[in-house]
Coordinates of C-alpha atoms and ligand atoms in Angstrom, one line a residue:
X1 CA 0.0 0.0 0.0
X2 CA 1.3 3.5 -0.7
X3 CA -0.2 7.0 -0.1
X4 CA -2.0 9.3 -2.2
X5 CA 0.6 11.6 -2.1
X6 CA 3.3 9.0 -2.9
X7 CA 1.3 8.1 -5.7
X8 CA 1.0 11.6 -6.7
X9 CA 4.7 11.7 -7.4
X10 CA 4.9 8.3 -9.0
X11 CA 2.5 9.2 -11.8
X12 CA 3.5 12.3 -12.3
X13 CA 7.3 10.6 -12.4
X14 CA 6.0 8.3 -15.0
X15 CA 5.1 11.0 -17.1
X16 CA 0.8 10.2 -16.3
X17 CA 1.7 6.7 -18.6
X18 CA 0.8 3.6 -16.4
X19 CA 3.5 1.7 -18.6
X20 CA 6.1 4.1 -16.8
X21 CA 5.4 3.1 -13.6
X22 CA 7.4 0.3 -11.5
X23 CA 5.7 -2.4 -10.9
X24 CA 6.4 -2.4 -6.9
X25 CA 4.3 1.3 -7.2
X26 CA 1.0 -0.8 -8.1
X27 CA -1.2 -2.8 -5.6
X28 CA -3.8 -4.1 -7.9
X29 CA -2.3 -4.5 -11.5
X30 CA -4.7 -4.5 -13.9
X31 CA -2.7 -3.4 -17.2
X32 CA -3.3 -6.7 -19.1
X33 CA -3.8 -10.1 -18.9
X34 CA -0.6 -10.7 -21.4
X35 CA 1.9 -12.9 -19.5
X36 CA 0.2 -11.9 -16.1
X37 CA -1.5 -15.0 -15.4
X38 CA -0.6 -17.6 -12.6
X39 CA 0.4 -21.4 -14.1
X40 CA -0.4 -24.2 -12.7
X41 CA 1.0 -26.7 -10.3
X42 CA 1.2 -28.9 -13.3
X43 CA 2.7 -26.1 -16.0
X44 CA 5.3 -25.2 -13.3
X45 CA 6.1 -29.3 -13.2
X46 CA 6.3 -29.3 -17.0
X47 CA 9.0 -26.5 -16.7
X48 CA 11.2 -29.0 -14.7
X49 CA 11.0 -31.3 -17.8
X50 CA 12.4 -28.7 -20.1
X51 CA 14.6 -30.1 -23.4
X52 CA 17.0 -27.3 -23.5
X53 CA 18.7 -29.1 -27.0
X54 CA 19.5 -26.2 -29.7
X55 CA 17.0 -28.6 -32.0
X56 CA 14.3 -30.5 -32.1
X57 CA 13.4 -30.4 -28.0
X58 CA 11.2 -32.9 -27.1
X59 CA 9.1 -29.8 -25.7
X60 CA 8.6 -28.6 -29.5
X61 CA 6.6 -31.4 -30.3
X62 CA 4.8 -32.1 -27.7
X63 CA 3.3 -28.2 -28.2
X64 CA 3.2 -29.1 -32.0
X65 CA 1.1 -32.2 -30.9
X66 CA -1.2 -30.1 -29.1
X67 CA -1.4 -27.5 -31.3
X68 CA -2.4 -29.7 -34.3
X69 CA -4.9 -31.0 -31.9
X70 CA -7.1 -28.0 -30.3
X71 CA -6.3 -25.7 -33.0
X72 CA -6.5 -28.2 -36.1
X73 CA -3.2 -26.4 -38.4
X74 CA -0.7 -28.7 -39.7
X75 CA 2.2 -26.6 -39.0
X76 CA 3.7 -24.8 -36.0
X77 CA 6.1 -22.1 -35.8
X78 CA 7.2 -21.4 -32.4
X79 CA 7.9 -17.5 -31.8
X80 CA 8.9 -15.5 -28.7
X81 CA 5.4 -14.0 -28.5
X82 CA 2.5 -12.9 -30.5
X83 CA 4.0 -9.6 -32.3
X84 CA 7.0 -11.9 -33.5
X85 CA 4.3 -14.2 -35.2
X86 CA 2.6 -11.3 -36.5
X87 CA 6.2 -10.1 -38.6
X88 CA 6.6 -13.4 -39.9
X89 CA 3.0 -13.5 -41.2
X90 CA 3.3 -9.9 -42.7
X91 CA 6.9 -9.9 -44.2
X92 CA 5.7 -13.5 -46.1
X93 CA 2.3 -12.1 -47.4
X94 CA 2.5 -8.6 -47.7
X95 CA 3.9 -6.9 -50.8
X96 CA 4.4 -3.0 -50.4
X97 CA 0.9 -1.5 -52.3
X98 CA -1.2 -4.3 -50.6
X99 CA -4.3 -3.5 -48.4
X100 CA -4.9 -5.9 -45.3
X101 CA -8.4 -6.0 -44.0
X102 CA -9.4 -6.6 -40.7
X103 CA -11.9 -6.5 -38.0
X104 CA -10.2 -3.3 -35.7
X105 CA -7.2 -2.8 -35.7
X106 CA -4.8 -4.2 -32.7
X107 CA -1.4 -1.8 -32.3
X108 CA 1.2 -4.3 -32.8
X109 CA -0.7 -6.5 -35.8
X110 CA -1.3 -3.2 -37.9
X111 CA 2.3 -1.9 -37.2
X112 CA 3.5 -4.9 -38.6
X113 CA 1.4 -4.6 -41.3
X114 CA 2.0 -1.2 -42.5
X115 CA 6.2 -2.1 -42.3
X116 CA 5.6 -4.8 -44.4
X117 CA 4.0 -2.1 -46.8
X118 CA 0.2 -2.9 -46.1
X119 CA -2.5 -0.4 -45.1
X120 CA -4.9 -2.2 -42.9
X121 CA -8.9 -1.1 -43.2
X122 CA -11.0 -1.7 -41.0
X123 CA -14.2 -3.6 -42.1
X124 CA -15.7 -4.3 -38.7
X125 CA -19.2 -3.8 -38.0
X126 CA -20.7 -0.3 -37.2
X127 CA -21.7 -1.8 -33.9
X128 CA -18.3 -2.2 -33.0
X129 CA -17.9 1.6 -32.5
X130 CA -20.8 2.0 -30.2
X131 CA -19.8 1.3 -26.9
X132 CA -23.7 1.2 -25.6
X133 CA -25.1 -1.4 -28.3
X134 CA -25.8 -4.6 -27.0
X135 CA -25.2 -6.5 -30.2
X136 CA -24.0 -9.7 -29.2
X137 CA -20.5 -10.7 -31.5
X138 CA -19.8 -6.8 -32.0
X139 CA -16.3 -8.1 -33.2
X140 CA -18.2 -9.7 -36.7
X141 CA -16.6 -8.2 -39.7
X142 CA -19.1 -6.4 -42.2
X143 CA -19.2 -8.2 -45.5
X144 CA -20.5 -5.5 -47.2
X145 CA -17.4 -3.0 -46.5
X146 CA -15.1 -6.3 -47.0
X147 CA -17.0 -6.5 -50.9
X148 CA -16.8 -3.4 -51.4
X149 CA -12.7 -3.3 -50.3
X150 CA -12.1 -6.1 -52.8
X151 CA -14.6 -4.6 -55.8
X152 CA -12.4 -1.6 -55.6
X153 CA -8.8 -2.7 -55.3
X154 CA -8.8 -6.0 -56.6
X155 CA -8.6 -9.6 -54.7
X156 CA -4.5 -9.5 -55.6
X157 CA -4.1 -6.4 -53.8
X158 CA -5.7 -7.8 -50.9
X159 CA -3.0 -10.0 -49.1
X160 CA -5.3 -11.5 -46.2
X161 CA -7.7 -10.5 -44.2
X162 CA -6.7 -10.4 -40.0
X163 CA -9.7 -12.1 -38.0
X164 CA -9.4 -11.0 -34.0
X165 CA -11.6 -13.1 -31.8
X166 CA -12.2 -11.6 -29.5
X167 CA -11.6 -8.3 -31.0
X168 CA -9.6 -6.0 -27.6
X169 CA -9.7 -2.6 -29.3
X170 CA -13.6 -3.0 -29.0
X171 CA -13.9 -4.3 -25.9
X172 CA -13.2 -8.1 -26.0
X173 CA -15.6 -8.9 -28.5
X174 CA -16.7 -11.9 -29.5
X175 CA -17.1 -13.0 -33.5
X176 CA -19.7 -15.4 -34.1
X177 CA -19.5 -18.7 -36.1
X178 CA -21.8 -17.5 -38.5
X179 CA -19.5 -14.7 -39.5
X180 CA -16.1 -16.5 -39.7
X181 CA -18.1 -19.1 -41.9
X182 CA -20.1 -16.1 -44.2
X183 CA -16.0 -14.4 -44.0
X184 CA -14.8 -17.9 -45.0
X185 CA -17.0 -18.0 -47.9
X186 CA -16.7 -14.6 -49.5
X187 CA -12.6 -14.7 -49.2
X188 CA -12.5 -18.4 -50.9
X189 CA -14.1 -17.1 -53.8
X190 CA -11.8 -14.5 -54.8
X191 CA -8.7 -16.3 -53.5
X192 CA -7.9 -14.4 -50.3
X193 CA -6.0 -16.0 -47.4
X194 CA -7.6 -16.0 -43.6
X195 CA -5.3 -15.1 -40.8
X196 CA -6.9 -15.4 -37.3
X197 CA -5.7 -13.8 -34.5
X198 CA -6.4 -16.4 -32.3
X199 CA -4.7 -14.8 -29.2
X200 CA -8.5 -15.1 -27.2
X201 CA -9.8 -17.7 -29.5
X202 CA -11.1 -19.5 -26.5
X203 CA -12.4 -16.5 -24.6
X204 CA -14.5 -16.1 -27.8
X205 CA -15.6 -19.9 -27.8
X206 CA -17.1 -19.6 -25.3
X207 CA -19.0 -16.6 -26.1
X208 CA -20.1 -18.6 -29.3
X209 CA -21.1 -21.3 -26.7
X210 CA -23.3 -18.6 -24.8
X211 CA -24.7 -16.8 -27.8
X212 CA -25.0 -18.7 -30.4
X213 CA -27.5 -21.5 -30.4
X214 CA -26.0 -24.1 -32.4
X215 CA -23.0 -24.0 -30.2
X216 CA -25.1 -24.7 -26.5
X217 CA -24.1 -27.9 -26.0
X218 CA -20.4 -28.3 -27.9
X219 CA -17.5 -27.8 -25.7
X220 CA -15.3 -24.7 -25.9
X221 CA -12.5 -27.1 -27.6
X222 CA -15.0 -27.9 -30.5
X223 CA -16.1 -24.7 -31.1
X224 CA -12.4 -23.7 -31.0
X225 CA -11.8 -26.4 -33.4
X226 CA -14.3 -25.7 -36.0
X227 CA -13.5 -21.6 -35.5
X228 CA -10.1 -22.2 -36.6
X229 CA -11.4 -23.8 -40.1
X230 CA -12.2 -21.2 -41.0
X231 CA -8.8 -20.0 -41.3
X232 CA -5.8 -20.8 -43.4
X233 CA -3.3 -19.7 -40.3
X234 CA -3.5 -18.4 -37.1
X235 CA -0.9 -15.8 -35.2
X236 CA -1.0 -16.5 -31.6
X237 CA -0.2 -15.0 -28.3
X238 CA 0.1 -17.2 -25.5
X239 CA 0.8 -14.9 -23.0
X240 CA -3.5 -14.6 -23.0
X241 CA -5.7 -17.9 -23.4
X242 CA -2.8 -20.3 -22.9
X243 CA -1.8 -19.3 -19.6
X244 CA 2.3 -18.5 -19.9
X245 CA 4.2 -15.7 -18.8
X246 CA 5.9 -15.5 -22.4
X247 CA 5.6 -17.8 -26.0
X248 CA 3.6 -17.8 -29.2
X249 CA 3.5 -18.7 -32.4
X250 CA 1.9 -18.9 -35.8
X251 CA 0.4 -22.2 -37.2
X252 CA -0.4 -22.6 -40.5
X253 CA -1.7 -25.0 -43.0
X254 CA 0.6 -24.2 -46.1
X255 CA 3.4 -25.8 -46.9
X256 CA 5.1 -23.7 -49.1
X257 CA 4.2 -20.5 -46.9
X258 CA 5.2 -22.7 -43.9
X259 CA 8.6 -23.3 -45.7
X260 CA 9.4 -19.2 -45.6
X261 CA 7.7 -19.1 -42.3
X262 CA 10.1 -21.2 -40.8
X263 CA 13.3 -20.0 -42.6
X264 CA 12.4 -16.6 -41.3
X265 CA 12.2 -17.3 -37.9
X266 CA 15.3 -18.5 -38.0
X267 CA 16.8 -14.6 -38.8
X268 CA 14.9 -12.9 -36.0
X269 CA 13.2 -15.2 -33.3
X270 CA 15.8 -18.1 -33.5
X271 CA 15.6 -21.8 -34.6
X272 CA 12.1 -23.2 -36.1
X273 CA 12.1 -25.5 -33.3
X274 CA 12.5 -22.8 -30.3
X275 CA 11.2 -19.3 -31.9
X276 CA 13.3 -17.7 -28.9
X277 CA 11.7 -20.0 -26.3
X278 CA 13.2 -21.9 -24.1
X279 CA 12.5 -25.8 -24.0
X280 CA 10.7 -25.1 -20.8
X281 CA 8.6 -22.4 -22.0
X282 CA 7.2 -24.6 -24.6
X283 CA 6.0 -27.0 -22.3
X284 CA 4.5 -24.5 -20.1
X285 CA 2.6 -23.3 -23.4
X286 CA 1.9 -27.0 -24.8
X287 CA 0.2 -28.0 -20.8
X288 CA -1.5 -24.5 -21.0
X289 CA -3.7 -25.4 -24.2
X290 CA -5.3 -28.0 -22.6
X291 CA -6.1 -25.7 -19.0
X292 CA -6.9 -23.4 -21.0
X293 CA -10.5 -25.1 -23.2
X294 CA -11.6 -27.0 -19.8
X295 CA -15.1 -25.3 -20.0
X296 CA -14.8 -24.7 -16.1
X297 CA -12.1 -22.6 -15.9
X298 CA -13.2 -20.5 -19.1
X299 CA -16.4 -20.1 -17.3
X300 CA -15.2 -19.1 -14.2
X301 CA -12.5 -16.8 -16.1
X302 CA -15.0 -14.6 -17.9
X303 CA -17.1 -14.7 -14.9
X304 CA -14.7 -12.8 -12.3
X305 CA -14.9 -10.1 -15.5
X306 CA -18.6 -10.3 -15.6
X307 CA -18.8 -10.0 -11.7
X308 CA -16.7 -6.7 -11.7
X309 CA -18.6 -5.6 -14.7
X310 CA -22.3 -6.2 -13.2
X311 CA -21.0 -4.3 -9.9
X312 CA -19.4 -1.1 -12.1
X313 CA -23.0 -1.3 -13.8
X314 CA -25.3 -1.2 -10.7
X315 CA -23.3 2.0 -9.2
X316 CA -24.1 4.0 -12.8
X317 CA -20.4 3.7 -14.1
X318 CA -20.4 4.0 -18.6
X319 CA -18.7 1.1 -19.4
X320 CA -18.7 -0.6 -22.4
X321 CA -21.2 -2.8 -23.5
X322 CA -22.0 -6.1 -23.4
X323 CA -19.3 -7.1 -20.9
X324 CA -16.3 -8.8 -22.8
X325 CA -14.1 -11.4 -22.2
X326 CA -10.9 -10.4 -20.8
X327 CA -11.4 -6.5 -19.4
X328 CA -13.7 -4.3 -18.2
X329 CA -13.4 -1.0 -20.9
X330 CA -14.2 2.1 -18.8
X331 CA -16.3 4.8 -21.6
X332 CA -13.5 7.3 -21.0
X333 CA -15.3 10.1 -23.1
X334 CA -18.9 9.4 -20.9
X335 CA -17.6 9.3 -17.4
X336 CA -15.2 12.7 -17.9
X337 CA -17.5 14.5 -20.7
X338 CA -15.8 17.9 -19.9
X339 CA -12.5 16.8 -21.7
X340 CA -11.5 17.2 -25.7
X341 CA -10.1 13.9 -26.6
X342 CA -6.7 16.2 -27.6
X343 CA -7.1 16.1 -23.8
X344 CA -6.3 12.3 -23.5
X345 CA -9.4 11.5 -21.5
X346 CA -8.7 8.0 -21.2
X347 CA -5.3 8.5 -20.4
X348 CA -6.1 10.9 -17.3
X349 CA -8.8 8.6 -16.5
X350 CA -5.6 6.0 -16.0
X351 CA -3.9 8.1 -13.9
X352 CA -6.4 9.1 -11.8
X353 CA -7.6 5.4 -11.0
X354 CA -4.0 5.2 -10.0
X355 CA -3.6 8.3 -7.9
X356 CA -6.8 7.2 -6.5
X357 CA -6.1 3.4 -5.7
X358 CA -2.9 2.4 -6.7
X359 CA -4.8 0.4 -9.9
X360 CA -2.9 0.3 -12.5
X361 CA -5.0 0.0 -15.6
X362 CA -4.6 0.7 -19.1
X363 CA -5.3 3.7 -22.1
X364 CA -7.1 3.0 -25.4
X365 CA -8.3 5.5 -27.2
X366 CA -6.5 8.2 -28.8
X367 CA -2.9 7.8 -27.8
X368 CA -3.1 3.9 -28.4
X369 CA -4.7 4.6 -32.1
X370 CA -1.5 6.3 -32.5
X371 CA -1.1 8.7 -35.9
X372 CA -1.8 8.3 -39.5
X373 CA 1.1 7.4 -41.5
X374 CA 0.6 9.4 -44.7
X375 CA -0.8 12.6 -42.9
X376 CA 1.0 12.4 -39.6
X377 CA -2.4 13.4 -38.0
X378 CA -3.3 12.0 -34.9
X379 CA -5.8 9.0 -35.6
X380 CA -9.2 9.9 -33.8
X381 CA -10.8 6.6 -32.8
X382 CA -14.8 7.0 -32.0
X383 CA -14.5 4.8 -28.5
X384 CA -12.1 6.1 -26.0
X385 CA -11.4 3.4 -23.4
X386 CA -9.6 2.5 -20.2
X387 CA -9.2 -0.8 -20.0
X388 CA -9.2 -2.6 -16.5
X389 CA -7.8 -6.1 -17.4
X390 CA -7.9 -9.2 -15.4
X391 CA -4.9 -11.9 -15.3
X392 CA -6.0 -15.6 -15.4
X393 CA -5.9 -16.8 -11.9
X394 CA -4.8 -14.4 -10.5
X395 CA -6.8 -12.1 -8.8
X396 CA -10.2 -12.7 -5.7
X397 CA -13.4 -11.6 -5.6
X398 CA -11.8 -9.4 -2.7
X399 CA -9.3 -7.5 -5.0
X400 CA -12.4 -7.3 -7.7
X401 CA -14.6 -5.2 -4.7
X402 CA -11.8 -2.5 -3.8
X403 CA -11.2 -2.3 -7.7
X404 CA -15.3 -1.3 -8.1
X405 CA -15.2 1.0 -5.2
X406 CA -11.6 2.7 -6.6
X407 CA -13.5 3.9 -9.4
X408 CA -16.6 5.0 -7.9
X409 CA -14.7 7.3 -5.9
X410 CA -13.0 8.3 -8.9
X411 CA -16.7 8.6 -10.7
X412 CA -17.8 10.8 -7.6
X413 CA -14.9 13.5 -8.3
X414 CA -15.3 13.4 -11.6
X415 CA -16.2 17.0 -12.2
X416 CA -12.8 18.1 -10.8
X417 CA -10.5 15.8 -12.9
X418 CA -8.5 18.2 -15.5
X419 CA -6.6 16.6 -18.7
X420 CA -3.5 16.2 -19.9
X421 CA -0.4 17.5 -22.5
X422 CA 1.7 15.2 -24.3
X423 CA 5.1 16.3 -23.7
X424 CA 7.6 13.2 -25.6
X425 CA 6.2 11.0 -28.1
X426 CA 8.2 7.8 -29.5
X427 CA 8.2 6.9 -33.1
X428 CA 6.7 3.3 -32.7
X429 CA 3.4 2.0 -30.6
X430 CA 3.4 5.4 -28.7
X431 CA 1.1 4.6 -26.1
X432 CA 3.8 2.0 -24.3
X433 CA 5.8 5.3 -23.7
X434 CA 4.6 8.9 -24.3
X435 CA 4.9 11.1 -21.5
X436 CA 2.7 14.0 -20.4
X437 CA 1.4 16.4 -18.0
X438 CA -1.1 18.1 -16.2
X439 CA -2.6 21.0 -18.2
Ligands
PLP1 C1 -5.4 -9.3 -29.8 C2 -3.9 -9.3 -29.7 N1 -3.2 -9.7 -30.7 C3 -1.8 -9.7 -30.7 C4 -1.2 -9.3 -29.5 C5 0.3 -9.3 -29.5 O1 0.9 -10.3 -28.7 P1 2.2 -10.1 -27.9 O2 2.0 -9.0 -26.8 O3 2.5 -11.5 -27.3 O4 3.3 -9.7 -28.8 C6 -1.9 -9.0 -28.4 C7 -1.2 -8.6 -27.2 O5 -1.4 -7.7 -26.5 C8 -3.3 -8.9 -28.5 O6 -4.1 -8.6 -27.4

């Protein structure tokens, strides 16, 4: 526990950005869920059984094994986490010119995207943008503005099209089955590759299982199964659904595209049977697959998020709509309405949650949207979020109470809370490190 005052300082030390702060400052760290969870009793016995040999560690195939079996791809390159997955994928399919659709954008996917050469669109649903509509798969992708992308630069200058599920930009939204099959169907007949971002494939299962009626009585590792496809190749981030503290990798079903894949990896992750990771780290991942469908603890994860979400709810706090799977998103632009989004609402909404509480939490909205890259504008995105996220088996229902009543007394001061300046701006993913101040 530290004081207000001492918190005060800290922020204002960090420059008002939550990434700037040392960890031993926080009490409740809510940042993310990537690489935050706690493993298991039986990942942390699978680590003793780590095969550090430079190649072909027994550890590789066992996650290859389990790979090909809950996610269905033939291939499996192992990478040190998701973004390292995401610049194989893009350097492989992208050529400079290219346009890459995708349901929202996520920071590190589209920056990869756009260094390959690629502009990314985004062809999500209108629904997606409105944080109060209570559309149930908000993350579906709008075939209409996918059509109407291809009509008008052609299929060859389209080099895939990036499925999220769930989407995080919007919330943790979940894509139905329906969509990935109508998206399935529309990109087969002009030729265009699939590429899931399948870093909270399960979270979205299991939405699927909830919403979709089909899908009642399937378990999460079917729906999973038959999600995936839909795809031709997935990027993955393990640090989220599979339960690790670090890992990834992309899984594909092509062998010539697998053939570059895994040469490449070899220039900047490290051998196609590591990807960076050590031996034990792919055993963590490989047990963390199959922890990680067991409908129980998928239920029980979204639910802690639900329960925190209900309680935010009941007191009159805008969040956004329906509850997702992995974060609570604070409406940044409804619960401080006298701030100008050039005045970083949802970044001094982070700040003050900290001041207030010691929670650390997380901007996305403006800063995280980052600027255009022909105009140099800032991007203006229409939701404006702080996003309270919740690590896998981590936190109790005790921590989850003082977080709802940290931001109530936040909501109750709300009138008073001024924004804030950016002062330093990196080139690349600005929102890990821009510093402000106080206007
Ligand atoms: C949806 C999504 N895709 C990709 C990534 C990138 O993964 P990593 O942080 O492991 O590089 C993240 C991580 O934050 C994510 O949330």
């Amino acid at each position: 526990m530290t004081t207000r005052e001492y918190r005060e300082r800290a922020i204002a030390e960090a420059g008002y950005n939550t990434f700037l702060l040392r960890s031993r400052d926080v009490y409740i760290d809510l940042l993310t869920d990537s690489g935050t969870n706690a493993m298991s009793d039986n990942q942390w016995a699978g680590m003793m059984l780590g095969d550090e040999a430079y190649a072909g560690s027994e550890n590789f195939y066992h996650l290859e094994a389990q790979v090909q079996k809950y996610y269905g791809y033939k291939h499996l390159v192992p990478t040190h986490q998701g973004r390292g997955a995401e610049h194989l994928i893009s350097q492989i399919l992208i050529k400079p010119g290219d346009f890459v659709p995708g349901n929202m954008y996520f920071t590190t996917t589209r920056l990869h995207q756009e260094l390959a050469g690629g502009t990314f669109v985004d062809v999500i649903i209108d629904e997606a943008h409105d944080p109060e509509s209570l559309f149930p798969f908000k993350g579906n992708l709008d075939l209409n503005k996918l059509s109407h992308l291809i009509d008008r630069v052609g299929a060859q200058r389209v080099s895939y099209v990036t499925v999220a599920a769930t989407v995080n930009m919007a919330g943790g939204q979940p894509i139905s089955m329906q969509n990935l099959r109508d998206v399935r169907e529309l990109t087969a007949r002009h030729g265009i590759r699939v590429v899931l971002d399948a870093t909270r494939a399960i979270e979205n299962a299991w939405f699927i299982k909830q919403r979709e009626p089909e899908f009642a009585t399937s378990s999460v590792a079917e729906i999973l199964r038959e999600m995936c496809s839909y795809s031709d190749a997935c990027t993955m981030s393990g640090k989220k659904d599979l339960l690790v503290n670090i890992g990834g990798f992309l899984a594909l079903n092509d062998q010539e595209i697998f053939e570059e894949a895994r040469n490449l990896v070899v220039v900047y992750e490290g051998l196609h049977t590591y990807g960076g990771l050590a031996g034990r780290d792919l055993e963590a991942m490989a047990r963390g697959i199959e922890e990680a469908v067991q409908d129980d603890h998928i239920e029980a994860r979204i639910g802690q998020v639900e329960y925190v979400g209900e309680r935010l709810l009941s007191i009159g706090i805008p969040i956004v709509l329906p509850i997702g799977g992995h974060a609570i998103f604070l409406d940044a632009k409804r619960f401080l309405p006298q701030l100008k989004q050039l005045e970083f609402p949802a970044q001094t909404l982070a700040a003050e949650l900290y001041v207030e509480s010691g929670i650390r939490t997380m901007e996305r909205g403006i800063v995280s949207a980052g600027r255009n890259t022909e105009t140099g504008e800032h991007n203006f995105p229409k939701l404006e979020l702080v996003r309270l996220t919740f690590p896998r088996r981590v936190y109790t229902q005790a921590h989850c109470d003082v977080v709802t009543e940290a931001v109530e007394a936040v909501y109750d001061r709300r009138q008073e809370v001024r924004g804030l300046e950016m002062v330093y701006e990196p080139k690349y993913l600005r929102f890990f490190q821009t510093r402000f101040e106080r206007l």
